[in-house]
Coordinates of C-alpha atoms and ligand atoms in Angstrom, one line a residue:
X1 CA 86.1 107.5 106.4
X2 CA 84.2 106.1 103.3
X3 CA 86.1 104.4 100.6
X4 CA 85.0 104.7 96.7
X5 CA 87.8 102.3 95.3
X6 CA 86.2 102.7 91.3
X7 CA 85.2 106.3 90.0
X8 CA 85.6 107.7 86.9
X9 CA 86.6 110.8 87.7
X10 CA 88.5 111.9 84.5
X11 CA 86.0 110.9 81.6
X12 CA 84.2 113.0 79.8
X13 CA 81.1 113.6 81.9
X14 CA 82.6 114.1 85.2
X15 CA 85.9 115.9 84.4
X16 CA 84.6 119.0 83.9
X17 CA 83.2 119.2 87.6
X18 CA 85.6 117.0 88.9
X19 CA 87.3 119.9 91.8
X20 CA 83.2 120.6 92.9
X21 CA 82.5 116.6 93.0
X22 CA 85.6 115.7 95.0
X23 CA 84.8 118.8 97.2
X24 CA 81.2 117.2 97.6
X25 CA 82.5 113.7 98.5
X26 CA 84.7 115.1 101.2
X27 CA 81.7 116.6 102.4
X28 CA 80.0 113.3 102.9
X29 CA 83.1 111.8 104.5
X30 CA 84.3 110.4 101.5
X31 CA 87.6 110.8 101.5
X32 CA 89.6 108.2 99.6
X33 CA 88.6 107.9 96.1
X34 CA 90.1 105.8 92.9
X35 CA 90.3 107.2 89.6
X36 CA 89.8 104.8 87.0
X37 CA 91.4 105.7 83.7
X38 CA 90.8 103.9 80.8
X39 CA 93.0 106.0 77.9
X40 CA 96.1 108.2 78.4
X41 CA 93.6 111.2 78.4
X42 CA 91.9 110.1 81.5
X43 CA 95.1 109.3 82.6
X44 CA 97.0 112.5 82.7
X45 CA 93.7 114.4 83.9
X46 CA 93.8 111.6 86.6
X47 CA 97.3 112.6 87.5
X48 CA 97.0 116.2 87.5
X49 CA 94.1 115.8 90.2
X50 CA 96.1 113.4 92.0
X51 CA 98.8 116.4 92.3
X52 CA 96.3 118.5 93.9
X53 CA 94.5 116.4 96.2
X54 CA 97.0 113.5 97.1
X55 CA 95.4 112.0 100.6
X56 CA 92.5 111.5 98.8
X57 CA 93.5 109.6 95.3
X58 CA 95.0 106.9 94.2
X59 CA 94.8 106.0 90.1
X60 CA 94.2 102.9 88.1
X61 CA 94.8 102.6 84.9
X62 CA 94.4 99.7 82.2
X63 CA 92.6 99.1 79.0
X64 CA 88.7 97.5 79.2
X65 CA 88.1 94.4 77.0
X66 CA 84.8 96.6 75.2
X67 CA 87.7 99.0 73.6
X68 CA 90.4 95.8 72.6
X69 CA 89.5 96.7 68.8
X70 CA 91.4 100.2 69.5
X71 CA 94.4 99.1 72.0
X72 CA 97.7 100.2 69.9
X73 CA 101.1 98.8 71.0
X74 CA 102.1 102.5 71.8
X75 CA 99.3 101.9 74.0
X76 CA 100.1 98.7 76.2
X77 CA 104.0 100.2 75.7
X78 CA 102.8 103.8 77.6
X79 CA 101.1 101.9 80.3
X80 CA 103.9 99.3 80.8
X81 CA 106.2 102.7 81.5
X82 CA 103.8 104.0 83.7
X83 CA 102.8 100.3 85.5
X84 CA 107.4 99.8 86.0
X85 CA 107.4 103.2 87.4
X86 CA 104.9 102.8 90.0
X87 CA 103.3 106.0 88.3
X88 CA 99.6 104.2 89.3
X89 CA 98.5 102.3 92.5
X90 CA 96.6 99.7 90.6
X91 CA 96.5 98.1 86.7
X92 CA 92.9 98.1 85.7
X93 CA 89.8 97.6 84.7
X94 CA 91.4 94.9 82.5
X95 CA 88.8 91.7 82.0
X96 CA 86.4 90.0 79.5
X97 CA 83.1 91.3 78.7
X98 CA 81.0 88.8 76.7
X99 CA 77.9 90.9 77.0
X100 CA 78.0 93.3 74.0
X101 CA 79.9 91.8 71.8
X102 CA 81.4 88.2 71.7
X103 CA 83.1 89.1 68.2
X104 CA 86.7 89.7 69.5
X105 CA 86.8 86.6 73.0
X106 CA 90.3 85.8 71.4
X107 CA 91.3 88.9 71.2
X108 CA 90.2 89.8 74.6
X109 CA 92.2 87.4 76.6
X110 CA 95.1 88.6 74.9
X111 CA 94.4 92.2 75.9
X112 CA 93.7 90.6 79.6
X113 CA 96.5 88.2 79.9
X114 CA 99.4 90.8 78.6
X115 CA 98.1 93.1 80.9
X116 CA 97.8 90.6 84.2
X117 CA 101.3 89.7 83.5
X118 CA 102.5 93.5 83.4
X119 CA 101.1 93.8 86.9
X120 CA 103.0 90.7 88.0
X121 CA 106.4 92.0 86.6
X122 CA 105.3 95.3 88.6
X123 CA 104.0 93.9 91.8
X124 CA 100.8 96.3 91.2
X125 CA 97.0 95.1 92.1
X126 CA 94.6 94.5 89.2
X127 CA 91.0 96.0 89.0
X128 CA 88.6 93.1 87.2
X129 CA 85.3 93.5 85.0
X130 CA 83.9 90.3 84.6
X131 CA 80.3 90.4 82.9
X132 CA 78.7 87.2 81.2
X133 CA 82.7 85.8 81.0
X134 CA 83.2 84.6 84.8
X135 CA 84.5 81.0 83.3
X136 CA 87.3 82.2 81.1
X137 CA 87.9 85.1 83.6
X138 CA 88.5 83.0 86.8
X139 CA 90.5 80.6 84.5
X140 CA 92.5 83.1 83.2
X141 CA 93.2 84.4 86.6
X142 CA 93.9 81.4 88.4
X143 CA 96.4 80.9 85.5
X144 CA 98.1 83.9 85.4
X145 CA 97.4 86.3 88.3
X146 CA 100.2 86.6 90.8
X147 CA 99.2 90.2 92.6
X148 CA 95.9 91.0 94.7
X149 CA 92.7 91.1 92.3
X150 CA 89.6 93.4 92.9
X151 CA 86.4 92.3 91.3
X152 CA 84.9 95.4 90.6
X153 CA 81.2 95.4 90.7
X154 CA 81.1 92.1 91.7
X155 CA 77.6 90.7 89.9
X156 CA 77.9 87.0 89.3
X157 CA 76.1 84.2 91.0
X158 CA 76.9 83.1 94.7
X159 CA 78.9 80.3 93.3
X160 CA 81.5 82.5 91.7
X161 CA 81.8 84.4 94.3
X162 CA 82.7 81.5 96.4
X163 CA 85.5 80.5 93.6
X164 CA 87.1 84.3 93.3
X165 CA 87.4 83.9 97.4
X166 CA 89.8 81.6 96.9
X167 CA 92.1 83.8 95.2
X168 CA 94.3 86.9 96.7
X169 CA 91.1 89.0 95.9
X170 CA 88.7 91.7 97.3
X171 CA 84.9 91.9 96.3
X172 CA 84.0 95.4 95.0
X173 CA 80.1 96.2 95.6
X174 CA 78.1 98.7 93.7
X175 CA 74.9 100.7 93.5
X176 CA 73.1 97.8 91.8
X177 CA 73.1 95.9 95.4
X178 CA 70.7 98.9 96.7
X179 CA 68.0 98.3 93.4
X180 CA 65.1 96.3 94.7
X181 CA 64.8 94.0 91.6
X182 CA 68.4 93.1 92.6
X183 CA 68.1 89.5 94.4
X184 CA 71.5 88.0 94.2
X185 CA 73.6 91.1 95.2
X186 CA 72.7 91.3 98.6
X187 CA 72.7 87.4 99.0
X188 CA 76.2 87.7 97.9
X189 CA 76.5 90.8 100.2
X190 CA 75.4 88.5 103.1
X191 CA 78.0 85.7 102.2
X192 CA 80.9 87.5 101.8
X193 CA 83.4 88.0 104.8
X194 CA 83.6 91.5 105.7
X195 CA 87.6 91.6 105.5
X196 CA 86.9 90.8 102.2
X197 CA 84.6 93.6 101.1
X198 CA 85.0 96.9 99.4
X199 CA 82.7 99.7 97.9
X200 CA 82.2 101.7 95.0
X201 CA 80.6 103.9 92.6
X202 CA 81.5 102.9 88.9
X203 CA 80.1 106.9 88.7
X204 CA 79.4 107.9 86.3
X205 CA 77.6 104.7 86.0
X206 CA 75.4 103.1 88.3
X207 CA 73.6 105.4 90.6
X208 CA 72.4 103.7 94.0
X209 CA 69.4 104.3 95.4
X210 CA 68.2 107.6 96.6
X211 CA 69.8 108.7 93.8
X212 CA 69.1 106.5 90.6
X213 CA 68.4 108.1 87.6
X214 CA 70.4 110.9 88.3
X215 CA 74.6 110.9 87.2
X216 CA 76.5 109.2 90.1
X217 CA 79.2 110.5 91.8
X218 CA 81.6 109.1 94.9
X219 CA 79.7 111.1 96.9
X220 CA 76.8 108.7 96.6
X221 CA 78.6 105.6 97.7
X222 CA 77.5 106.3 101.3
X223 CA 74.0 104.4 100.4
X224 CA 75.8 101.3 98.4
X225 CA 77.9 101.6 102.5
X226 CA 74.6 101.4 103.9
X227 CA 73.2 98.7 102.3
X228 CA 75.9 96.6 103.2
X229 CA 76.3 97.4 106.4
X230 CA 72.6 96.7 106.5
X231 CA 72.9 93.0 105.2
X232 CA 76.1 92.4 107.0
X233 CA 74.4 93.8 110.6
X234 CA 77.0 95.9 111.1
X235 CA 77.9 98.8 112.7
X236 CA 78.4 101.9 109.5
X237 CA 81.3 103.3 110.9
X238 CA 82.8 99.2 111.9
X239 CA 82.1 99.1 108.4
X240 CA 83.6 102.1 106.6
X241 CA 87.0 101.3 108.7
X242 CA 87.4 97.6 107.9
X243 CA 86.5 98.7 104.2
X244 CA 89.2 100.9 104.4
X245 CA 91.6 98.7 106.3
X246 CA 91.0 96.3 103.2
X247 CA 91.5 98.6 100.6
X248 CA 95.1 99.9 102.0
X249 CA 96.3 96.6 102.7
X250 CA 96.2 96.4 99.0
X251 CA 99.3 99.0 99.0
X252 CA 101.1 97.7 102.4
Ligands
NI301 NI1 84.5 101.1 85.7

């Protein structure tokens, strides 16, 4: 019963394989898995594996701050549709991201407010990237956000942490937690209560240890599982179930 609740399943690099890598996570016991979609295209792949396999799926789909310079209104209007409909189970990754390019901030929190505010009007979760914009993200938020909020790959300071846990939210851990030049992850692993956890992949991004280097794959986030069950001194299988309690709760 292991939980990846962020895969990208439907872009580009995994598609192709995506049948032979779901088959592979069921084979490690992983068998709940969300698709994260970040255009229409992912989307209706997303959807079309979600008819085959649907114990095991659920689908996000919103638009990342990194692509706000190509966001139409046909866009936000197709996902509003889909969001009203209940077509996905969660509105996301939606965020700032400060890191590459601080070019279009203004433009971002547009992107990220219309799109917390769809959720609202749907009652859907949101799925959050924060990276180098945890200020104007948790302000945003705390403004705006009425529904549950992941933090997906949670990597900000201890701190933050502390401030998002106040909110209706679930932390989201990823491979990076397993890197061994990684000191704050698993101090934040350590520090955050374990009925507020979850796990992921971010495949094909972010390969945990045994496997980095290679492409990930929701198969793989048994080691990231591992890890924290190892900070958190807890039993794997206590683990996997309250991860998995916390994620459906999400949906109750
Ligand atoms: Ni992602």
């Amino acid at each position: 019963m292991i939980t990846d609740t962020h895969c990208h399943l439907t872009c580009d690099t995994l598609y192709e394989d995506a049948d032979q890598i779901i088959e592979e996570a069921l084979a490690k016991g992983v068998d709940l898995m969300m698709i994260m979609c970040t255009n229409k295209e992912e989307y209706l792949r997303a959807q079309a594996l979600k008819a085959k396999y649907p114990q095991y799926l659920k689908v996000a789909y919103g638009f990342y701050p990194g692509d706000v310079q190509d966001i139409t209104s046909e866009d936000l209007a197709y996902l509003e549709v889909e969001a009203k409909a209940h077509h996905i189970d969660v509105l996301g990754e939606i965020g700032l991201d400060y890191y590459w390019d601080t070019t279009f901030k203004e433009q971002q929190k547009q992107l990220f407010i219309r799109q917390i505010e769809m959720a609202n009007e749907a009652n859907l979760p949101i799925s959050i990237h924060m990276r180098d914009a945890s200020r104007d993200c948790l302000d945003i938020l705390k403004a705006h956000a009425k529904t549950p909020i992941i933090f997906h790959c949670f990597s900000g300071s201890l701190e933050i942490m502390k401030e998002a846990l106040t909110m209706n939210s679930l932390i989201s851990f990823a491979g990076p937690i397993t890197y061994k030049n990684n000191k704050q992850g698993p101090i934040n692993v350590a520090h955050c209560p374990i009925d507020r956890i979850l796990s992921e992949t971010d495949s094909p991004y972010l390969s945990p240890v045994p496997y980095r280097g290679k492409t990930n794959h929701p198969a793989y986030v048994h080691a990231t599982v591992s890890k924290i069950a190892e900070i958190q001194e807890v039993d794997e299988e206590v683990l996997c179930k309250q991860i998995r309690d916390n994620f459906l709760a999400l949906f109750a």
